[in-house]
Amino acid sequence: MEFLSHSFNAEHAPEIVFFDLETNVPKKGGERFWVLEFGAIVVSPHKLTEVESYSTLIKPKDLSVVSVRSSRSHGITRAAVEKAPSFEDVADKIFSILDGRVWAGHNIQRFDCVRIKEAFDDINRPAPNPIGIIDSLGVLTEKFGRRAGNMKMATLASYFGLGQQKHRSLDDVRMNLEVLKHCATVLFLESSLPSTLHRQNSNWNGYPGSTIMTRSRSNGKSPSREDTSRKSPPSSLIGYQRTVPYTRGSLGKMAESVRGLVSKAQGQPTINQILKHSHSLLR
């Protein structure tokens, strides 16, 4: 496996698919997750333009796991999925959009990758395989730091004024990409004037003692069960161990630039490409 060099041909770079799952929230130990919605966008790695998108609600085998009412304004209800296709009905499309591409998303190695493999196991079919994984939770924790607060997507989006997270798959993956663009732009600017811009942000390195407030903390409300049970970052973000349903060897060497948080294969683009092109994302 070779790292990217000046001979890298962007025209032949594998596409990146950002994807997200919405699931039920198990109410007690022993209960399982069921995929209720799948959403994905395929983006060009050298321009970060969206070239394809797909989303679908999915009816679980056990409808009782879906709440009649959702605590979220855009949440998925039992009525919404009652007439949706089963996972088996949409498995071919999901496989085709995921297999053989670079997978990207927020906390996907710990959550979404596991759920995808479980869903394909349920229907006795081989699961799609990535040629590399970019988990924005690990990448942004390592590269951007906790200057925005905790590493939840909603917090990062709020920090950049990108609106409220809807917790719907297609909306969330597009927000994920926008968050990455904004973080990359900030890092690009800081690298241009490191002695000036980076110094002013260095106080965020000590996040645990900072006064940053998330929305739930500032209004005195506790986050809902739906906000904390599925894809919330683990309490210790740096150096935590993820459960990954794909062997590390199949993902290639770990890129040194993110110290093991980004798996990459032959010729695969990494977050450094996003940084390289971030100057074109300024608005």
Coordinates of C-alpha atoms in Angstrom, one line a residue:
M1 CA 0.0 0.0 0.0
E2 CA 1.3 3.4 -0.9
F3 CA 0.4 6.8 0.4
L4 CA -0.8 9.5 -1.9
S5 CA 1.9 11.2 -3.9
H6 CA 2.2 13.8 -6.6
S7 CA 1.6 11.0 -9.1
F8 CA -1.9 10.5 -7.7
N9 CA -4.5 10.6 -10.5
A10 CA -7.7 12.3 -9.2
E11 CA -9.6 11.2 -12.3
H12 CA -9.3 7.6 -11.1
A13 CA -9.9 8.2 -7.4
P14 CA -12.6 6.1 -5.9
E15 CA -15.8 7.9 -5.0
I16 CA -16.7 8.6 -1.4
V17 CA -20.2 7.6 -0.1
F18 CA -21.4 9.5 3.0
F19 CA -24.2 7.4 4.6
D20 CA -26.3 7.4 7.7
L21 CA -28.8 5.1 9.3
E22 CA -31.7 5.9 11.5
T23 CA -32.7 3.1 13.8
N24 CA -35.0 2.3 16.7
V25 CA -33.7 2.8 20.3
P26 CA -33.6 -0.5 22.3
K27 CA -35.5 0.1 25.5
K28 CA -33.8 -2.6 27.5
G29 CA -30.9 -5.0 27.5
G30 CA -31.0 -7.7 25.0
E31 CA -33.1 -5.8 22.5
R32 CA -31.6 -5.2 19.1
F33 CA -31.3 -2.3 16.6
W34 CA -33.4 -2.3 13.5
V35 CA -32.6 -0.1 10.5
L36 CA -35.5 2.2 9.9
E37 CA -34.0 4.5 7.3
F38 CA -31.0 4.5 5.0
G39 CA -29.6 7.6 3.3
A40 CA -26.5 8.2 1.3
I41 CA -24.8 10.6 -1.1
V42 CA -21.9 9.8 -3.4
V43 CA -19.4 12.6 -3.8
S44 CA -16.5 13.2 -6.1
P45 CA -13.3 13.0 -4.0
H46 CA -11.5 15.8 -5.8
K47 CA -14.3 18.3 -6.0
L48 CA -16.6 17.1 -3.2
T49 CA -19.6 17.5 -5.5
E50 CA -22.6 15.3 -5.0
V51 CA -23.1 12.9 -8.0
E52 CA -25.7 10.6 -6.6
S53 CA -28.1 10.3 -3.7
Y54 CA -30.5 7.6 -2.3
S55 CA -32.7 7.4 0.7
T56 CA -35.5 5.1 1.8
L57 CA -37.5 4.3 4.9
I58 CA -37.3 0.6 5.9
K59 CA -40.0 -1.5 7.6
P60 CA -38.5 -3.6 10.4
K61 CA -39.6 -7.2 10.9
D62 CA -41.0 -6.2 14.3
L63 CA -43.1 -3.0 14.0
S64 CA -43.5 -2.8 17.8
V65 CA -40.0 -1.5 18.1
V66 CA -41.0 1.8 16.4
S67 CA -42.6 4.4 18.5
V68 CA -46.1 5.5 17.7
R69 CA -45.0 9.0 18.3
S70 CA -41.4 10.4 18.0
S71 CA -39.9 12.8 20.5
R72 CA -38.3 14.6 17.5
S73 CA -40.1 16.9 15.2
H74 CA -38.8 15.1 12.2
G75 CA -38.7 11.7 13.8
I76 CA -39.7 8.4 12.3
T77 CA -43.0 6.9 13.5
R78 CA -44.6 3.5 13.2
A79 CA -47.1 4.9 10.6
A80 CA -44.2 6.2 8.5
V81 CA -42.5 2.8 8.1
E82 CA -45.6 0.6 8.1
K83 CA -45.9 0.6 4.3
A84 CA -42.2 1.0 3.6
P85 CA -40.1 -1.7 1.8
S86 CA -38.3 -4.3 3.9
F87 CA -34.6 -4.3 4.1
E88 CA -34.5 -7.3 1.7
D89 CA -36.5 -5.3 -0.8
V90 CA -33.9 -2.5 -0.9
A91 CA -30.7 -4.6 -0.2
D92 CA -29.6 -4.6 -3.8
K93 CA -29.7 -0.8 -4.1
I94 CA -27.9 -0.3 -0.7
F95 CA -25.3 -2.9 -1.7
S96 CA -24.6 -1.2 -5.1
I97 CA -24.2 2.3 -3.5
L98 CA -21.9 1.1 -0.8
D99 CA -19.8 -1.8 -2.1
G100 CA -16.3 -0.9 -3.4
R101 CA -16.4 2.7 -2.4
V102 CA -14.8 4.7 0.4
W103 CA -17.3 5.0 3.2
A104 CA -17.7 8.2 5.2
G105 CA -19.9 9.3 8.0
H106 CA -20.0 10.4 11.6
N107 CA -19.3 7.6 14.1
I108 CA -19.9 5.0 11.4
Q109 CA -17.2 2.6 12.5
R110 CA -18.8 2.1 15.9
F111 CA -22.4 2.2 14.8
D112 CA -23.5 2.3 11.1
C113 CA -21.0 -0.3 9.8
V114 CA -22.1 -2.7 12.5
R115 CA -25.8 -2.2 11.7
I116 CA -25.2 -2.6 7.9
K117 CA -23.5 -6.0 8.4
E118 CA -26.2 -7.1 10.8
A119 CA -28.9 -6.2 8.3
F120 CA -27.3 -8.2 5.5
D121 CA -26.7 -11.1 7.9
D122 CA -30.4 -11.2 8.7
I123 CA -31.2 -11.9 5.1
N124 CA -28.3 -14.3 4.6
R125 CA -26.6 -12.2 2.0
P126 CA -22.9 -11.0 1.9
A127 CA -22.5 -7.4 3.2
P128 CA -21.0 -4.7 1.0
N129 CA -17.3 -3.9 1.7
P130 CA -15.6 -0.5 1.7
I131 CA -12.2 0.0 0.2
G132 CA -11.6 2.5 3.0
I133 CA -13.4 4.3 5.9
I134 CA -13.3 7.9 6.9
D135 CA -15.0 8.3 10.2
S136 CA -15.5 12.1 10.7
L137 CA -15.9 11.6 14.5
G138 CA -12.3 10.4 14.8
V139 CA -10.9 12.6 12.1
L140 CA -12.4 15.8 13.5
T141 CA -11.6 14.9 17.1
E142 CA -8.0 14.4 16.0
K143 CA -7.6 17.3 13.5
F144 CA -10.1 20.0 14.6
G145 CA -10.3 19.3 18.3
R146 CA -13.2 20.0 20.7
R147 CA -13.3 23.7 20.2
A148 CA -17.0 23.4 19.2
G149 CA -17.9 21.5 22.3
N150 CA -18.7 17.8 22.3
M151 CA -18.3 16.0 19.0
K152 CA -21.9 15.3 18.2
M153 CA -23.0 16.3 14.7
A154 CA -25.7 18.6 16.1
T155 CA -23.1 20.5 18.2
L156 CA -20.7 20.9 15.3
A157 CA -23.4 22.1 12.9
S158 CA -24.6 24.6 15.5
Y159 CA -21.1 25.9 15.9
F160 CA -20.9 26.7 12.2
G161 CA -24.5 28.0 12.0
L162 CA -25.6 25.2 9.7
G163 CA -29.0 24.8 11.3
Q164 CA -30.5 22.1 13.5
Q165 CA -29.8 18.4 12.9
K166 CA -33.0 16.7 11.7
H167 CA -32.0 13.1 12.5
R168 CA -33.1 12.0 9.0
S169 CA -30.5 10.1 7.0
L170 CA -30.2 12.1 3.8
D171 CA -30.3 15.5 5.7
D172 CA -27.7 14.3 8.1
V173 CA -25.2 13.1 5.6
R174 CA -25.4 16.4 3.7
M175 CA -24.9 18.2 7.0
N176 CA -21.9 15.9 7.7
L177 CA -20.2 16.9 4.5
E178 CA -20.9 20.6 5.2
V179 CA -19.4 20.3 8.7
L180 CA -16.3 18.7 7.2
K181 CA -16.0 21.5 4.6
H182 CA -16.2 24.1 7.3
C183 CA -13.7 22.4 9.5
A184 CA -11.3 21.9 6.6
T185 CA -11.6 25.5 5.7
V186 CA -10.7 26.7 9.2
L187 CA -7.8 24.3 9.3
F188 CA -6.6 25.5 5.9
L189 CA -6.7 29.1 7.0
E190 CA -5.0 28.3 10.3
S191 CA -2.2 26.5 8.4
S192 CA -1.7 29.5 6.3
L193 CA -1.1 31.8 9.3
P194 CA -0.3 29.3 12.1
S195 CA 1.4 31.8 14.4
T196 CA -1.6 34.1 14.3
L197 CA -4.8 32.1 13.8
H198 CA -3.8 28.9 15.5
R199 CA -2.6 30.7 18.6
Q200 CA -6.0 32.4 19.1
N201 CA -7.7 29.0 19.0
S202 CA -5.2 27.2 21.2
N203 CA -7.2 27.7 24.3
W204 CA -9.8 25.2 23.0
N205 CA -7.2 22.4 23.5
G206 CA -8.2 22.3 27.1
Y207 CA -11.9 21.6 26.4
P208 CA -12.8 19.9 29.7
G209 CA -12.2 23.2 31.5
S210 CA -13.8 25.5 28.9
T211 CA -17.1 27.2 29.3
I212 CA -18.6 26.1 26.0
M213 CA -22.2 25.1 26.4
T214 CA -24.2 22.8 24.3
R215 CA -27.9 23.6 23.7
S216 CA -29.1 20.9 26.1
R217 CA -26.8 22.1 28.9
S218 CA -27.6 25.8 28.4
N219 CA -31.3 25.4 28.7
G220 CA -31.1 23.1 31.6
K221 CA -32.7 20.2 29.8
S222 CA -31.3 16.7 29.6
P223 CA -30.9 15.2 26.1
S224 CA -33.6 12.8 25.1
R225 CA -33.1 9.1 25.1
E226 CA -33.1 9.2 21.3
D227 CA -30.3 11.7 21.4
T228 CA -28.0 9.6 23.6
S229 CA -28.7 5.9 22.9
R230 CA -27.7 5.5 19.3
K231 CA -24.9 7.5 17.7
S232 CA -23.6 9.6 20.6
P233 CA -19.9 9.8 20.7
P234 CA -18.4 7.7 23.5
S235 CA -17.4 9.5 26.7
S236 CA -13.7 9.2 25.9
L237 CA -13.2 10.2 22.3
I238 CA -9.4 10.1 22.0
G239 CA -8.0 6.7 21.6
Y240 CA -11.3 4.8 22.1
Q241 CA -11.5 1.3 20.6
R242 CA -14.2 0.8 18.0
T243 CA -16.0 -2.4 17.2
V244 CA -15.6 -2.8 13.5
P245 CA -17.3 -5.7 11.5
Y246 CA -14.5 -5.6 8.9
T247 CA -11.0 -6.8 9.6
R248 CA -8.3 -4.1 9.8
G249 CA -6.3 -5.9 7.1
S250 CA -9.0 -5.5 4.6
L251 CA -8.9 -1.8 5.0
G252 CA -5.2 -1.4 4.3
K253 CA -2.7 0.5 6.3
M254 CA -3.8 3.2 8.7
A255 CA -2.9 6.6 7.5
E256 CA -0.2 8.1 9.6
S257 CA -1.7 11.6 9.1
V258 CA -4.6 10.7 11.3
R259 CA -2.7 8.3 13.5
G260 CA -4.9 5.2 12.9
L261 CA -8.3 6.9 12.8
V262 CA -8.7 6.7 9.0
S263 CA -8.3 3.4 7.2
K264 CA -7.2 3.6 3.6
A265 CA -6.5 1.3 0.7
Q266 CA -4.6 1.6 -2.5
G267 CA -5.0 5.0 -4.0
Q268 CA -7.7 6.0 -1.6
P269 CA -8.3 9.7 -0.9
T270 CA -8.1 10.8 2.7
I271 CA -9.1 13.8 4.8
N272 CA -5.9 15.5 3.6
Q273 CA -7.6 15.7 0.1
I274 CA -10.5 17.5 1.8
L275 CA -8.0 19.9 3.4
K276 CA -6.2 20.3 0.0
H277 CA -9.4 21.4 -1.7
S278 CA -10.8 23.4 1.2
H279 CA -9.6 26.7 -0.2
S280 CA -12.2 26.3 -3.0
L281 CA -15.0 25.8 -0.5
L282 CA -14.9 29.4 0.9
R283 CA -18.1 31.2 0.4

